[in-house]
Amino acid sequence: MLSRLLAAAVKLFIGAYPRWRGSQPSPAQRIYFANHGSHLDTVALWSALPPPLRGHTRPVAARDYWGSGIREVIARRGFNAVLIERDRDKCQGDALQPLYDALDAGDSLILFPEGTRNHEPLPQPFKSGLFHLAQRYPRVEMIAVYLDNTRRCLPKGSPVPVPLVCTVRFGAPVALRPGEDKAAFLQRAWQAVADLA
């Protein structure tokens, strides 16, 4: 019920209109990776997916922000989010283990490989987690996504969204090439998102 209410609220306030440019909606297991400009990004991308796909598509969220209070209720009950620890000192074992667990269970993921919000139109360089997921899960489709206008819909420090139209552009899959190194793959993945801007 909370999931439906969140999706309806997003559609009402910012639209989150999907534009499928290099791929189409599919029940195939996927990792949707996108630019990150606002706390609205997660709900915008998730809401842009067709309702049948939302049930098994889990956003990845930072435990330090989404791990307590009302935010945790929204993250866990609204989106079934995968919470990860960003502080390596607080992390036991592999920081990506919660993502591995979700993918091993057959879920799809939404993640923001910049690692933090960015207020520029183009993303910051991607962190290495995306490369490690591509290596470990070669059969999972990695779909580039560009979120347009979310940073203006919820500016940093604003508690209430500004009613502007937001679009979610889905690009073509980006697969790890044989022998491709981390830097080359991350640059190609970054470019795939930037090309959708």
Steps between C-alpha positions, in 0.01 A plus 500: 500500500779745592675419172191591299451823691862603444481428126173693470641799689806511274286487186282780636781735606783445250373263234807274480408427139694208350672532163634166376776584250730200480305234682143402582331396824584137570468251786866407438725549802662841472716757673373849419784749560439874488625849575423625851386858558225478761337292771214465250714293262422165655126545505497665155685214332307233690165666417593525131516120477179317407318379815571129436876570508501704821436201726837342423704817435676617815669839539841506665512762775753627754438359847625819669220701334219247449566268795294659777170666583240579234761473225562137591126427491479654152814321380409156631120495473458734206779379273648189662832684473839337542683702764879517477765638729704780342743531792760226450591515871147388590486228234588140578600303194416606144298825487322367188376181669140627543492563123633153429231353725224690317631402157546137608133504605401605147423867570591792278674807644496877465830665587685826470868429429613855579452406865359838601275772363637732234347833407647520150316375189764235423595233753821489699741210431354163594627298795629148447197309637330502161802329344506230769129429445554478122784252557310283744162504320566497124147377422330790680421782257648835601275782380623860489244755624498880503274685744416842362384781727489317835766729646274797421189320628653454846789740551747419776358610836141527374250287696227518232524416128450776245236387246715480186492234231767233537591245234679169539694394190591133469791423270652189348660222706870540579683167525854437620717411202744208511825617654369851567657665801322693774587849378386433142173340609415776747571765237271325249227465763538868592482598135185293449327705771645830376382427145142490628527852651 
